Structure formats: structure tokens, C-alpha cells
């Protein structure tokens, strides 16, 4: 039987990408998608919530109602995992990232929000909610700056690299 991608039938390589190439691939994935599944933990156990996000570098950010279950969970434990993935057509197209870190909740008056709002496409949310674009955003912003990212891309196997790559903030 002919194989569409014969390199998938071979044992997976173990070679690591250079850090700059890995970061480029992660940034590309983050920029090409806009939904993640955010995992938090609370008194009732784990919670996985679909969230629309925006990215700045390797960080992701989103707005949330302060009364939402995910925000209650973040107040109790800021450790999170976010799963981001590209549409899957077959094994060769498998591409995604798991981001692990601590969520920072930036309230309406927090000056630390400024650099993130510049990358956040808040105008579309204002239009969706019927707010004038002349009114600056006042929502709570949640920012996740990763401590670790597990990046998976099976197409890397074709070039002799491991399909699963690990990025850590504290490694050069």
C-alpha cells in the first residue's frame, strides 16, 4: 500500500530544534489560532474552558468576567495549562502547544496592562458588545507568560527533528 508520508512510518527522531527556531514555530502557531482550552483547578476539581485569546510573543492573554468560574479558580490557584492546536487533517498535520504557567490577573486600573492592550484586538470585542471605539477598554485582562511549553508538530519528523519539543523559560 502506498504511503502518503513515508517519514511517519519511520521511528520518530529525537533531535531538538534550536531555541530560536522553536520559538518561531510556537509564535507562528499562537498567531495562526485564536482559541485555546484553559485548564484551571478549583474547589470542584479541574475546569477546562474554551477561551478566545490573543498573543504577544509567547504570552497569551484574554479577558474574563471577574465572576466567572475560571476567575474564581485563578484567584485560588493561578497555575494554569492552556492547550492550543491547529485543525487536524491527519497525523502529518498534527500541531499544537501546551502552555504551562501562572496567570496574572490585571484589573481595570492596573498600569501593567498597557503593553498587552496594544497587542489585544479589543476593538472587535467592543463592536460585539455595542461599545463605542472611542471608549478605552476597562476589562480585567488575564496574561499567561509561559514557564514551559510542550510543542508538538509531526511535520518536524520529515526534517529529522523530534515531533515533541520542550521550551522552558529558564533555559537559554
GROMACS .gro file of N, CA and C in nm:
model
  516
    1UNK      N    1   0.085  -0.118   0.000
    1UNK     CA    2   0.000   0.000   0.000
    1UNK      C    3   0.090   0.125   0.000
    2UNK      N    4   0.065   0.220  -0.089
    2UNK     CA    5   0.149   0.340  -0.094
    2UNK      C    6   0.126   0.427   0.030
    3UNK      N    7   0.234   0.487   0.079
    3UNK     CA    8   0.227   0.575   0.195
    3UNK      C    9   0.228   0.721   0.150
    4UNK      N   10   0.138   0.798   0.202
    4UNK     CA   11   0.134   0.941   0.170
    4UNK      C   12   0.256   1.012   0.228
    5UNK      N   13   0.289   0.977   0.350
    5UNK     CA   14   0.402   1.040   0.420
    5UNK      C   15   0.490   0.930   0.479
    6UNK      N   16   0.579   0.871   0.398
    6UNK     CA   17   0.658   0.758   0.446
    6UNK      C   18   0.743   0.789   0.569
    7UNK      N   19   0.781   0.914   0.589
    7UNK     CA   20   0.861   0.952   0.705
    7UNK      C   21   0.785   0.933   0.837
    8UNK      N   22   0.652   0.921   0.831
    8UNK     CA   23   0.575   0.896   0.953
    8UNK      C   24   0.585   0.749   0.997
    9UNK      N   25   0.620   0.660   0.904
    9UNK     CA   26   0.629   0.518   0.935
    9UNK      C   27   0.762   0.484   1.003
   10UNK      N   28   0.858   0.574   0.992
   10UNK     CA   29   0.990   0.551   1.050
   10UNK      C   30   0.988   0.585   1.199
   11UNK      N   31   1.084   0.534   1.276
   11UNK     CA   32   1.092   0.573   1.418
   11UNK      C   33   1.108   0.724   1.430
   12UNK      N   34   1.044   0.782   1.530
   12UNK     CA   35   1.050   0.927   1.548
   12UNK      C   36   1.191   0.971   1.586
   13UNK      N   37   1.241   1.074   1.520
   13UNK     CA   38   1.373   1.127   1.556
   13UNK      C   39   1.370   1.190   1.695
   14UNK      N   40   1.485   1.213   1.752
   14UNK     CA   41   1.493   1.272   1.886
   14UNK      C   42   1.567   1.406   1.887
   15UNK      N   43   1.611   1.452   1.772
   15UNK     CA   44   1.689   1.576   1.763
   15UNK      C   45   1.603   1.696   1.802
   16UNK      N   46   1.664   1.789   1.875
   16UNK     CA   47   1.597   1.911   1.921
   16UNK      C   48   1.618   2.027   1.825
   17UNK      N   49   1.517   2.109   1.812
   17UNK     CA   50   1.530   2.234   1.736
   17UNK      C   51   1.612   2.334   1.817
   18UNK      N   52   1.682   2.424   1.750
   18UNK     CA   53   1.746   2.535   1.818
   18UNK      C   54   1.637   2.621   1.881
   19UNK      N   55   1.667   2.683   1.993
   19UNK     CA   56   1.567   2.761   2.068
   19UNK      C   57   1.499   2.866   1.981
   20UNK      N   58   1.575   2.940   1.902
   20UNK     CA   59   1.515   3.046   1.820
   20UNK      C   60   1.418   2.988   1.716
   21UNK      N   61   1.451   2.872   1.659
   21UNK     CA   62   1.360   2.809   1.561
   21UNK      C   63   1.235   2.756   1.630
   22UNK      N   64   1.250   2.701   1.751
   22UNK     CA   65   1.134   2.652   1.826
   22UNK      C   66   1.043   2.769   1.862
   23UNK      N   67   1.100   2.877   1.911
   23UNK     CA   68   1.019   2.994   1.947
   23UNK      C   69   0.946   3.050   1.825
   24UNK      N   70   1.011   3.050   1.711
   24UNK     CA   71   0.946   3.098   1.588
   24UNK      C   72   0.825   3.011   1.553
   25UNK      N   73   0.838   2.879   1.565
   25UNK     CA   74   0.727   2.789   1.533
   25UNK      C   75   0.612   2.806   1.634
   26UNK      N   76   0.646   2.825   1.760
   26UNK     CA   77   0.543   2.846   1.863
   26UNK      C   78   0.470   2.978   1.835
   27UNK      N   79   0.544   3.085   1.809
   27UNK     CA   80   0.481   3.215   1.779
   27UNK      C   81   0.390   3.205   1.656
   28UNK      N   82   0.434   3.128   1.556
   28UNK     CA   83   0.352   3.109   1.436
   28UNK      C   84   0.220   3.041   1.472
   29UNK      N   85   0.226   2.936   1.553
   29UNK     CA   86   0.104   2.866   1.595
   29UNK      C   87   0.013   2.960   1.673
   30UNK      N   88   0.069   3.034   1.769
   30UNK     CA   89  -0.012   3.126   1.850
   30UNK      C   90  -0.078   3.233   1.765
   31UNK      N   91  -0.007   3.283   1.664
   31UNK     CA   92  -0.062   3.387   1.577
   31UNK      C   93  -0.167   3.334   1.481
   32UNK      N   94  -0.157   3.205   1.446
   32UNK     CA   95  -0.247   3.147   1.347
   32UNK      C   96  -0.378   3.097   1.408
   33UNK      N   97  -0.385   3.089   1.539
   33UNK     CA   98  -0.506   3.042   1.608
   33UNK      C   99  -0.559   3.152   1.697
   34UNK      N  100  -0.680   3.136   1.748
   34UNK     CA  101  -0.732   3.234   1.843
   34UNK      C  102  -0.816   3.171   1.954
   35UNK      N  103  -0.816   3.039   1.960
   35UNK     CA  104  -0.890   2.969   2.067
   35UNK      C  105  -0.796   2.873   2.138
   36UNK      N  106  -0.815   2.865   2.270
   36UNK     CA  107  -0.741   2.768   2.349
   36UNK      C  108  -0.838   2.704   2.447
   37UNK      N  109  -0.795   2.596   2.508
   37UNK     CA  110  -0.869   2.538   2.618
   37UNK      C  111  -0.785   2.565   2.742
   38UNK      N  112  -0.839   2.645   2.832
   38UNK     CA  113  -0.770   2.684   2.954
   38UNK      C  114  -0.807   2.588   3.066
   39UNK      N  115  -0.706   2.528   3.127
   39UNK     CA  116  -0.730   2.435   3.238
   39UNK      C  117  -0.691   2.503   3.369
   40UNK      N  118  -0.788   2.506   3.461
   40UNK     CA  119  -0.766   2.560   3.596
   40UNK      C  120  -0.813   2.456   3.696
   41UNK      N  121  -0.784   2.481   3.823
   41UNK     CA  122  -0.829   2.390   3.928
   41UNK      C  123  -0.897   2.472   4.037
   42UNK      N  124  -1.009   2.420   4.085
   42UNK     CA  125  -1.081   2.488   4.191
   42UNK      C  126  -1.137   2.390   4.292
   43UNK      N  127  -1.222   2.438   4.378
   43UNK     CA  128  -1.280   2.355   4.484
   43UNK      C  129  -1.358   2.236   4.429
   44UNK      N  130  -1.416   2.252   4.310
   44UNK     CA  131  -1.493   2.144   4.248
   44UNK      C  132  -1.408   2.056   4.157
   45UNK      N  133  -1.275   2.079   4.156
   45UNK     CA  134  -1.186   1.999   4.073
   45UNK      C  135  -1.143   2.074   3.949
   46UNK      N  136  -1.094   2.002   3.848
   46UNK     CA  137  -1.044   2.068   3.727
   46UNK      C  138  -1.157   2.128   3.644
   47UNK      N  139  -1.121   2.236   3.572
   47UNK     CA  140  -1.214   2.304   3.484
   47UNK      C  141  -1.140   2.333   3.353
   48UNK      N  142  -1.195   2.291   3.241
   48UNK     CA  143  -1.138   2.319   3.110
   48UNK      C  144  -1.235   2.409   3.036
   49UNK      N  145  -1.189   2.530   3.004
   49UNK     CA  146  -1.275   2.632   2.946
   49UNK      C  147  -1.223   2.678   2.810
   50UNK      N  148  -1.306   2.672   2.705
   50UNK     CA  149  -1.264   2.732   2.577
   50UNK      C  150  -1.256   2.884   2.593
   51UNK      N  151  -1.146   2.941   2.547
   51UNK     CA  152  -1.121   3.084   2.563
   51UNK      C  153  -1.064   3.141   2.434
   52UNK      N  154  -1.116   3.256   2.392
   52UNK     CA  155  -1.056   3.328   2.279
   52UNK      C  156  -0.938   3.407   2.334
   53UNK      N  157  -0.822   3.393   2.271
   53UNK     CA  158  -0.701   3.459   2.321
   53UNK      C  159  -0.635   3.541   2.211
   54UNK      N  160  -0.543   3.624   2.255
   54UNK     CA  161  -0.451   3.696   2.168
   54UNK      C  162  -0.312   3.669   2.222
   55UNK      N  163  -0.212   3.686   2.137
   55UNK     CA  164  -0.075   3.657   2.183
   55UNK      C  165   0.015   3.777   2.166
   56UNK      N  166   0.118   3.779   2.248
   56UNK     CA  167   0.225   3.878   2.240
   56UNK      C  168   0.352   3.802   2.272
   57UNK      N  169   0.434   3.778   2.171
   57UNK     CA  170   0.550   3.691   2.190
   57UNK      C  171   0.500   3.551   2.220
   58UNK      N  172   0.545   3.494   2.330
   58UNK     CA  173   0.499   3.361   2.371
   58UNK      C  174   0.388   3.368   2.475
   59UNK      N  175   0.352   3.489   2.516
   59UNK     CA  176   0.245   3.505   2.615
   59UNK      C  177   0.109   3.503   2.545
   60UNK      N  178   0.008   3.453   2.616
   60UNK     CA  179  -0.129   3.463   2.567
   60UNK      C  180  -0.210   3.543   2.669
   61UNK      N  181  -0.317   3.604   2.621
   61UNK     CA  182  -0.400   3.688   2.708
   61UNK      C  183  -0.545   3.682   2.665
   62UNK      N  184  -0.631   3.705   2.762
   62UNK     CA  185  -0.774   3.705   2.733
   62UNK      C  186  -0.845   3.790   2.838
   63UNK      N  187  -0.967   3.830   2.808
   63UNK     CA  188  -1.049   3.899   2.905
   63UNK      C  189  -1.146   3.798   2.966
   64UNK      N  190  -1.193   3.830   3.085
   64UNK     CA  191  -1.287   3.740   3.152
   64UNK      C  192  -1.367   3.818   3.255
   65UNK      N  193  -1.488   3.773   3.274
   65UNK     CA  194  -1.572   3.832   3.378
   65UNK      C  195  -1.514   3.794   3.514
   66UNK      N  196  -1.498   3.889   3.603
   66UNK     CA  197  -1.442   3.858   3.735
   66UNK      C  198  -1.524   3.754   3.813
   67UNK      N  199  -1.650   3.736   3.777
   67UNK     CA  200  -1.736   3.641   3.849
   67UNK      C  201  -1.741   3.503   3.786
   68UNK      N  202  -1.665   3.480   3.681
   68UNK     CA  203  -1.671   3.351   3.611
   68UNK      C  204  -1.601   3.241   3.692
   69UNK      N  205  -1.640   3.115   3.669
   69UNK     CA  206  -1.575   3.004   3.740
   69UNK      C  207  -1.424   3.001   3.718
   70UNK      N  208  -1.376   3.030   3.598
   70UNK     CA  209  -1.231   3.026   3.575
   70UNK      C  210  -1.160   3.132   3.658
   71UNK      N  211  -1.222   3.250   3.674
   71UNK     CA  212  -1.160   3.356   3.753
   71UNK      C  213  -1.160   3.320   3.902
   72UNK      N  214  -1.266   3.254   3.949
   72UNK     CA  215  -1.265   3.207   4.089
   72UNK      C  216  -1.152   3.107   4.109
   73UNK      N  217  -1.134   3.018   4.011
   73UNK     CA  218  -1.026   2.920   4.021
   73UNK      C  219  -0.890   2.988   4.020
   74UNK      N  220  -0.872   3.087   3.933
   74UNK     CA  221  -0.743   3.157   3.925
   74UNK      C  222  -0.711   3.232   4.054
   75UNK      N  223  -0.814   3.284   4.119
   75UNK     CA  224  -0.792   3.352   4.246
   75UNK      C  225  -0.741   3.255   4.352
   76UNK      N  226  -0.788   3.130   4.346
   76UNK     CA  227  -0.746   3.029   4.443
   76UNK      C  228  -0.611   2.967   4.408
   77UNK      N  229  -0.585   2.952   4.278
   77UNK     CA  230  -0.461   2.888   4.232
   77UNK      C  231  -0.430   2.939   4.091
   78UNK      N  232  -0.328   3.024   4.076
   78UNK     CA  233  -0.300   3.084   3.945
   78UNK      C  234  -0.230   2.990   3.846
   79UNK      N  235  -0.195   2.869   3.888
   79UNK     CA  236  -0.130   2.776   3.795
   79UNK      C  237  -0.229   2.731   3.690
   80UNK      N  238  -0.187   2.737   3.563
   80UNK     CA  239  -0.275   2.701   3.453
   80UNK      C  240  -0.200   2.621   3.348
   81UNK      N  241  -0.279   2.560   3.263
   81UNK     CA  242  -0.230   2.500   3.139
   81UNK      C  243  -0.329   2.542   3.032
   82UNK      N  244  -0.274   2.578   2.916
   82UNK     CA  245  -0.360   2.616   2.802
   82UNK      C  246  -0.320   2.529   2.683
   83UNK      N  247  -0.418   2.465   2.623
   83UNK     CA  248  -0.394   2.384   2.504
   83UNK      C  249  -0.438   2.459   2.380
   84UNK      N  250  -0.347   2.470   2.284
   84UNK     CA  251  -0.374   2.540   2.158
   84UNK      C  252  -0.338   2.444   2.046
   85UNK      N  253  -0.427   2.431   1.948
   85UNK     CA  254  -0.399   2.335   1.841
   85UNK      C  255  -0.454   2.384   1.709
   86UNK      N  256  -0.387   2.341   1.603
   86UNK     CA  257  -0.431   2.370   1.468
   86UNK      C  258  -0.529   2.261   1.425
   87UNK      N  259  -0.617   2.289   1.330
   87UNK     CA  260  -0.710   2.186   1.283
   87UNK      C  261  -0.633   2.062   1.236
   88UNK      N  262  -0.684   1.946   1.273
   88UNK     CA  263  -0.619   1.819   1.240
   88UNK      C  264  -0.684   1.757   1.119
   89UNK      N  265  -0.601   1.731   1.017
   89UNK     CA  266  -0.649   1.664   0.897
   89UNK      C  267  -0.600   1.520   0.898
   90UNK      N  268  -0.482   1.499   0.952
   90UNK     CA  269  -0.419   1.368   0.963
   90UNK      C  270  -0.296   1.382   1.049
   91UNK      N  271  -0.229   1.272   1.077
   91UNK     CA  272  -0.112   1.275   1.166
   91UNK      C  273  -0.008   1.376   1.119
   92UNK      N  274   0.015   1.386   0.989
   92UNK     CA  275   0.116   1.478   0.938
   92UNK      C  276   0.084   1.623   0.973
   93UNK      N  277  -0.042   1.656   0.988
   93UNK     CA  278  -0.081   1.795   1.017
   93UNK      C  279  -0.091   1.823   1.167
   94UNK      N  280  -0.065   1.724   1.251
   94UNK     CA  281  -0.077   1.740   1.396
   94UNK      C  282   0.019   1.849   1.445
   95UNK      N  283  -0.039   1.955   1.503
   95UNK     CA  284   0.041   2.067   1.550
   95UNK      C  285  -0.032   2.136   1.665
   96UNK      N  286   0.037   2.151   1.777
   96UNK     CA  287  -0.025   2.216   1.891
   96UNK      C  288   0.076   2.247   1.999
   97UNK      N  289   0.028   2.314   2.103
   97UNK     CA  290   0.115   2.350   2.215
   97UNK      C  291   0.036   2.343   2.344
   98UNK      N  292   0.104   2.301   2.448
   98UNK     CA  293   0.053   2.308   2.584
   98UNK      C  294   0.138   2.412   2.655
   99UNK      N  295   0.074   2.516   2.703
   99UNK     CA  296   0.144   2.623   2.773
   99UNK      C  297   0.118   2.606   2.922
  100UNK      N  298   0.225   2.604   2.999
  100UNK     CA  299   0.216   2.592   3.144
  100UNK      C  300   0.272   2.719   3.207
  101UNK      N  301   0.200   2.775   3.303
  101UNK     CA  302   0.248   2.895   3.369
  101UNK      C  303   0.154   2.939   3.478
  102UNK      N  304   0.169   3.062   3.519
  102UNK     CA  305   0.083   3.123   3.620
  102UNK      C  306   0.010   3.240   3.556
  103UNK      N  307  -0.118   3.244   3.578
  103UNK     CA  308  -0.199   3.352   3.522
  103UNK      C  309  -0.183   3.477   3.609
  104UNK      N  310  -0.164   3.590   3.542
  104UNK     CA  311  -0.163   3.719   3.611
  104UNK      C  312  -0.294   3.789   3.577
  105UNK      N  313  -0.369   3.823   3.678
  105UNK     CA  314  -0.496   3.893   3.658
  105UNK      C  315  -0.470   4.041   3.676
  106UNK      N  316  -0.490   4.117   3.567
  106UNK     CA  317  -0.464   4.260   3.568
  106UNK      C  318  -0.598   4.334   3.567
  107UNK      N  319  -0.629   4.399   3.677
  107UNK     CA  320  -0.756   4.468   3.692
  107UNK      C  321  -0.767   4.590   3.603
  108UNK      N  322  -0.885   4.651   3.600
  108UNK     CA  323  -0.911   4.764   3.509
  108UNK      C  324  -0.812   4.879   3.522
  109UNK      N  325  -0.761   4.906   3.642
  109UNK     CA  326  -0.672   5.021   3.662
  109UNK      C  327  -0.525   4.983   3.671
  110UNK      N  328  -0.491   4.860   3.641
  110UNK     CA  329  -0.353   4.812   3.654
  110UNK      C  330  -0.268   4.866   3.537
  111UNK      N  331  -0.164   4.945   3.566
  111UNK     CA  332  -0.082   5.000   3.457
  111UNK      C  333  -0.003   4.892   3.381
  112UNK      N  334   0.012   4.774   3.438
  112UNK     CA  335   0.085   4.665   3.370
  112UNK      C  336   0.009   4.616   3.247
  113UNK      N  337  -0.119   4.654   3.234
  113UNK     CA  338  -0.199   4.613   3.118
  113UNK      C  339  -0.157   4.681   2.989
  114UNK      N  340  -0.099   4.801   2.998
  114UNK     CA  341  -0.074   4.885   2.880
  114UNK      C  342  -0.004   4.812   2.766
  115UNK      N  343   0.110   4.746   2.787
  115UNK     CA  344   0.175   4.683   2.672
  115UNK      C  345   0.093   4.568   2.612
  116UNK      N  346   0.011   4.504   2.694
  116UNK     CA  347  -0.070   4.393   2.644
  116UNK      C  348  -0.190   4.442   2.564
  117UNK      N  349  -0.252   4.554   2.608
  117UNK     CA  350  -0.367   4.607   2.534
  117UNK      C  351  -0.328   4.646   2.393
  118UNK      N  352  -0.202   4.686   2.373
  118UNK     CA  353  -0.157   4.723   2.238
  118UNK      C  354  -0.164   4.604   2.143
  119UNK      N  355  -0.144   4.482   2.195
  119UNK     CA  356  -0.148   4.361   2.112
  119UNK      C  357  -0.286   4.296   2.112
  120UNK      N  358  -0.372   4.335   2.203
  120UNK     CA  359  -0.506   4.277   2.216
  120UNK      C  360  -0.599   4.349   2.119
  121UNK      N  361  -0.671   4.274   2.040
  121UNK     CA  362  -0.763   4.335   1.942
  121UNK      C  363  -0.897   4.365   2.011
  122UNK      N  364  -0.892   4.457   2.104
  122UNK     CA  365  -1.009   4.488   2.185
  122UNK      C  366  -1.121   4.553   2.104
  123UNK      N  367  -1.085   4.613   1.991
  123UNK     CA  368  -1.187   4.681   1.911
  123UNK      C  369  -1.298   4.585   1.867
  124UNK      N  370  -1.260   4.462   1.830
  124UNK     CA  371  -1.363   4.367   1.785
  124UNK      C  372  -1.457   4.330   1.900
  125UNK      N  373  -1.403   4.316   2.021
  125UNK     CA  374  -1.490   4.287   2.136
  125UNK      C  375  -1.581   4.405   2.166
  126UNK      N  376  -1.530   4.527   2.152
  126UNK     CA  377  -1.615   4.645   2.174
  126UNK      C  378  -1.731   4.645   2.075
  127UNK      N  379  -1.702   4.617   1.948
  127UNK     CA  380  -1.808   4.615   1.846
  127UNK      C  381  -1.909   4.506   1.879
  128UNK      N  382  -1.861   4.388   1.917
  128UNK     CA  383  -1.953   4.278   1.953
  128UNK      C  384  -2.046   4.316   2.067
  129UNK      N  385  -1.997   4.398   2.159
  129UNK     CA  386  -2.076   4.436   2.277
  129UNK      C  387  -2.149   4.569   2.259
  130UNK      N  388  -2.137   4.628   2.140
  130UNK     CA  389  -2.207   4.753   2.113
  130UNK      C  390  -2.145   4.874   2.182
  131UNK      N  391  -2.017   4.868   2.214
  131UNK     CA  392  -1.949   4.979   2.280
  131UNK      C  393  -1.881   5.067   2.175
  132UNK      N  394  -1.873   5.196   2.201
  132UNK     CA  395  -1.806   5.284   2.105
  132UNK      C  396  -1.654   5.261   2.107
  133UNK      N  397  -1.593   5.271   1.991
  133UNK     CA  398  -1.448   5.251   1.981
  133UNK      C  399  -1.369   5.366   2.041
  134UNK      N  400  -1.436   5.475   2.072
  134UNK     CA  401  -1.370   5.589   2.137
  134UNK      C  402  -1.353   5.566   2.287
  135UNK      N  403  -1.419   5.464   2.339
  135UNK     CA  404  -1.413   5.430   2.482
  135UNK      C  405  -1.301   5.329   2.504
  136UNK      N  406  -1.198   5.361   2.582
  136UNK     CA  407  -1.089   5.264   2.602
  136UNK      C  408  -1.137   5.141   2.680
  137UNK      N  409  -1.070   5.028   2.662
  137UNK     CA  410  -1.110   4.907   2.732
  137UNK      C  411  -1.090   4.920   2.883
  138UNK      N  412  -1.181   4.860   2.958
  138UNK     CA  413  -1.170   4.864   3.104
  138UNK      C  414  -1.182   4.724   3.166
  139UNK      N  415  -1.183   4.624   3.082
  139UNK     CA  416  -1.200   4.487   3.131
  139UNK      C  417  -1.078   4.438   3.209
  140UNK      N  418  -1.101   4.332   3.286
  140UNK     CA  419  -0.993   4.261   3.351
  140UNK      C  420  -0.921   4.180   3.244
  141UNK      N  421  -0.791   4.185   3.244
  141UNK     CA  422  -0.710   4.114   3.146
  141UNK      C  423  -0.631   4.005   3.219
  142UNK      N  424  -0.631   3.886   3.164
  142UNK     CA  425  -0.555   3.775   3.220
  142UNK      C  426  -0.440   3.746   3.124
  143UNK      N  427  -0.319   3.743   3.177
  143UNK     CA  428  -0.198   3.719   3.097
  143UNK      C  429  -0.129   3.594   3.148
  144UNK      N  430  -0.094   3.506   3.056
  144UNK     CA  431  -0.018   3.386   3.091
  144UNK      C  432   0.116   3.395   3.018
  145UNK      N  433   0.221   3.415   3.095
  145UNK     CA  434   0.356   3.414   3.040
  145UNK      C  435   0.413   3.277   3.072
  146UNK      N  436   0.446   3.199   2.971
  146UNK     CA  437   0.478   3.058   2.993
  146UNK      C  438   0.607   3.035   3.071
  147UNK      N  439   0.600   2.933   3.155
  147UNK     CA  440   0.719   2.880   3.222
  147UNK      C  441   0.773   2.762   3.142
  148UNK      N  442   0.680   2.692   3.078
  148UNK     CA  443   0.717   2.575   2.996
  148UNK      C  444   0.613   2.561   2.886
  149UNK      N  445   0.660   2.519   2.768
  149UNK     CA  446   0.570   2.492   2.655
  149UNK      C  447   0.610   2.357   2.597
  150UNK      N  448   0.511   2.270   2.581
  150UNK     CA  449   0.531   2.144   2.510
  150UNK      C  450   0.471   2.165   2.371
  151UNK      N  451   0.557   2.168   2.271
  151UNK     CA  452   0.514   2.194   2.133
  151UNK      C  453   0.521   2.064   2.055
  152UNK      N  454   0.413   2.031   1.986
  152UNK     CA  455   0.408   1.910   1.905
  152UNK      C  456   0.378   1.946   1.761
  153UNK      N  457   0.462   1.894   1.672
  153UNK     CA  458   0.440   1.914   1.528
  153UNK      C  459   0.501   1.793   1.457
  154UNK      N  460   0.418   1.706   1.406
  154UNK     CA  461   0.469   1.585   1.341
  154UNK      C  462   0.542   1.613   1.211
  155UNK      N  463   0.517   1.727   1.148
  155UNK     CA  464   0.588   1.760   1.025
  155UNK      C  465   0.739   1.776   1.051
  156UNK      N  466   0.777   1.806   1.175
  156UNK     CA  467   0.920   1.818   1.209
  156UNK      C  468   0.995   1.688   1.183
  157UNK      N  469   0.924   1.575   1.194
  157UNK     CA  470   0.989   1.446   1.170
  157UNK      C  471   1.048   1.437   1.030
  158UNK      N  472   0.985   1.500   0.937
  158UNK     CA  473   1.030   1.499   0.797
  158UNK      C  474   1.171   1.556   0.783
  159UNK      N  475   1.203   1.653   0.868
  159UNK     CA  476   1.334   1.718   0.865
  159UNK      C  477   1.431   1.661   0.969
  160UNK      N  478   1.393   1.548   1.032
  160UNK     CA  479   1.483   1.482   1.125
  160UNK      C  480   1.478   1.534   1.267
  161UNK      N  481   1.370   1.605   1.304
  161UNK     CA  482   1.356   1.656   1.440
  161UNK      C  483   1.246   1.582   1.514
  162UNK      N  484   1.258   1.576   1.646
  162UNK     CA  485   1.157   1.513   1.730
  162UNK      C  486   1.024   1.585   1.711
  163UNK      N  487   0.913   1.511   1.706
  163UNK     CA  488   0.783   1.576   1.689
  163UNK      C  489   0.738   1.652   1.814
  164UNK      N  490   0.796   1.620   1.929
  164UNK     CA  491   0.762   1.690   2.053
  164UNK      C  492   0.885   1.764   2.101
  165UNK      N  493   0.871   1.894   2.115
  165UNK     CA  494   0.980   1.981   2.158
  165UNK      C  495   0.939   2.051   2.287
  166UNK      N  496   1.034   2.069   2.378
  166UNK     CA  497   1.007   2.132   2.507
  166UNK      C  498   1.080   2.266   2.514
  167UNK      N  499   1.006   2.371   2.546
  167UNK     CA  500   1.063   2.504   2.569
  167UNK      C  501   1.047   2.535   2.717
  168UNK      N  502   1.154   2.586   2.778
  168UNK     CA  503   1.149   2.628   2.919
  168UNK      C  504   1.203   2.769   2.929
  169UNK      N  505   1.134   2.852   3.006
  169UNK     CA  506   1.175   2.991   3.021
  169UNK      C  507   1.316   3.001   3.078
  170UNK      N  508   1.349   2.915   3.173
  170UNK     CA  509   1.476   2.926   3.243
  170UNK      C  510   1.594   2.859   3.173
  171UNK      N  511   1.573   2.810   3.049
  171UNK     CA  512   1.684   2.752   2.973
  171UNK      C  513   1.719   2.844   2.857
  172UNK      N  514   1.848   2.866   2.836
  172UNK     CA  515   1.889   2.955   2.726
  172UNK      C  516   1.865   2.893   2.590
   0.00000   0.00000   0.00000
